[in-house]
Amino acid sequence: MNLVSLVWFLLFCPFLLVFLLRLGNSHGHDACPFCDTKRKRDEMNCEECGFEFMEKPQGPFPWIFAGGALLCVLSLVTWIKCQQYL
Amino acid sequence: MNEHDNTFDLTDSILRVFGIIGFFTAVIFGFVVAGGNVITLVHPAEIIIVVGTIFFGLLCTHRSKFLAYLPKAFLALVRKPVANREYCQISDNARGYAAAGGGMAVILSLICTMSNLDDPESVGLRVAAAMSGVFVAMLLSQGLFVYLRYSFSENASR
Ligand SMILES: [Zn+2]
C-alpha cells in the first residue's frame, strides 16, 4: 500500500504540473497575446501579426488534468498516511 | 509605437519593480510563515533541468534573436519595453519550455525515486525535490514569462 500510493502519486505528478500551469494562463485561448486579435478555431498563427500560438484553442479536455491533479494530491495524502506521519 | 522608446517613466518603473519583488516575496514569505525552510526549495539538480531546458530550448529555437532578447528582457523588469512581436513570442515559448522542463524534472525525479526505493529515508526527500522542480517551473512560467509576454505585447503599450 505504501509503495503503491507513492507510485500513483509520482505518475499523476505531471497532471498536477500541467493543471497548475494552465490555471495561470491568464490570456485565455481565444485572443492573440501580442495584438489581442480574436483568433479563429484551428488557427495556429495570428492573422494580424503572425504570432505563433502554442496551444490549440480547445486543448485536451481540462477535466482530465483536473482529475489527474486531484488523484495526485489524494495519492500523496494516502502515501503520507501510510508513513504514519499524520 | 516608438513613442515609448526613449521616455523614462519613474512611477512606472517603481511600480514595476515593486510588483515583481512583491510577487516573489509574497510567495517565499508565505512559505516561511507556513513553517517551510527556504533551503528545502533549492535543489540544484531540479533548477539545472528547468532553467537549462528553458535556456537551451530558446537558444536552439530563436538563436541570435534569443541572445538579443536576454538584455531586453532584463531591462523590461525595470522599465517599460517597446512592443516587439518577436520578444513577445520568445516569452510565450519560454512558458512552454518551463512547462516541459518542470515535467521532465518530475519524470526524472520519479526515475530517481524508483531506483532508490530500498532507502526509505530518502524517498520523502526525493519527492520533495520533485515538487521543488514543479515550483521553480511555475514560478518562472507564471511569475516571469507571463509578465514578459504581456510587457512586450502591443496591449501593454496602448
Ligand atoms: Zn496577433
mmCIF file of N, CA and C in Angstrom, chain B residues 46-56 136 140:
data_model
loop_
_atom_site.group_PDB
_atom_site.id
_atom_site.type_symbol
_atom_site.label_atom_id
_atom_site.label_comp_id
_atom_site.label_asym_id
_atom_site.label_seq_id
_atom_site.Cartn_x
_atom_site.Cartn_y
_atom_site.Cartn_z
ATOM 1 N N GLU B 46 17.191 20.037 -9.859
ATOM 2 C CA GLU B 46 15.919 20.451 -10.457
ATOM 3 C C GLU B 46 16.074 21.785 -11.179
ATOM 4 N N ILE B 47 16.818 22.696 -10.544
ATOM 5 C CA ILE B 47 16.999 24.023 -11.134
ATOM 6 C C ILE B 47 17.767 23.910 -12.448
ATOM 7 N N ILE B 48 18.786 23.021 -12.466
ATOM 8 C CA ILE B 48 19.559 22.817 -13.706
ATOM 9 C C ILE B 48 18.629 22.324 -14.816
ATOM 10 N N ILE B 49 17.765 21.350 -14.500
ATOM 11 C CA ILE B 49 16.886 20.796 -15.530
ATOM 12 C C ILE B 49 15.925 21.866 -16.053
ATOM 13 N N VAL B 50 15.259 22.571 -15.129
ATOM 14 C CA VAL B 50 14.242 23.540 -15.557
ATOM 15 C C VAL B 50 14.873 24.719 -16.294
ATOM 16 N N VAL B 51 15.855 25.359 -15.649
ATOM 17 C CA VAL B 51 16.468 26.539 -16.263
ATOM 18 C C VAL B 51 17.219 26.158 -17.540
ATOM 19 N N GLY B 52 17.899 25.005 -17.509
ATOM 20 C CA GLY B 52 18.617 24.544 -18.690
ATOM 21 C C GLY B 52 17.685 24.287 -19.861
ATOM 22 N N THR B 53 16.539 23.664 -19.591
ATOM 23 C CA THR B 53 15.570 23.409 -20.655
ATOM 24 C C THR B 53 15.093 24.717 -21.281
ATOM 25 N N ILE B 54 14.787 25.704 -20.428
ATOM 26 C CA ILE B 54 14.311 26.985 -20.949
ATOM 27 C C ILE B 54 15.403 27.655 -21.781
ATOM 28 N N PHE B 55 16.604 27.738 -21.193
ATOM 29 C CA PHE B 55 17.687 28.475 -21.856
ATOM 30 C C PHE B 55 18.064 27.845 -23.191
ATOM 31 N N PHE B 56 18.377 26.550 -23.156
ATOM 32 C CA PHE B 56 18.866 25.923 -24.383
ATOM 33 C C PHE B 56 17.732 25.664 -25.375
ATOM 34 N N VAL B 136 9.702 25.644 -9.170
ATOM 35 C CA VAL B 136 10.570 26.546 -9.935
ATOM 36 C C VAL B 136 9.969 26.802 -11.321
ATOM 37 N N LEU B 140 8.726 30.554 -12.599
ATOM 38 C CA LEU B 140 9.291 31.191 -13.783
ATOM 39 C C LEU B 140 8.215 31.425 -14.829
#
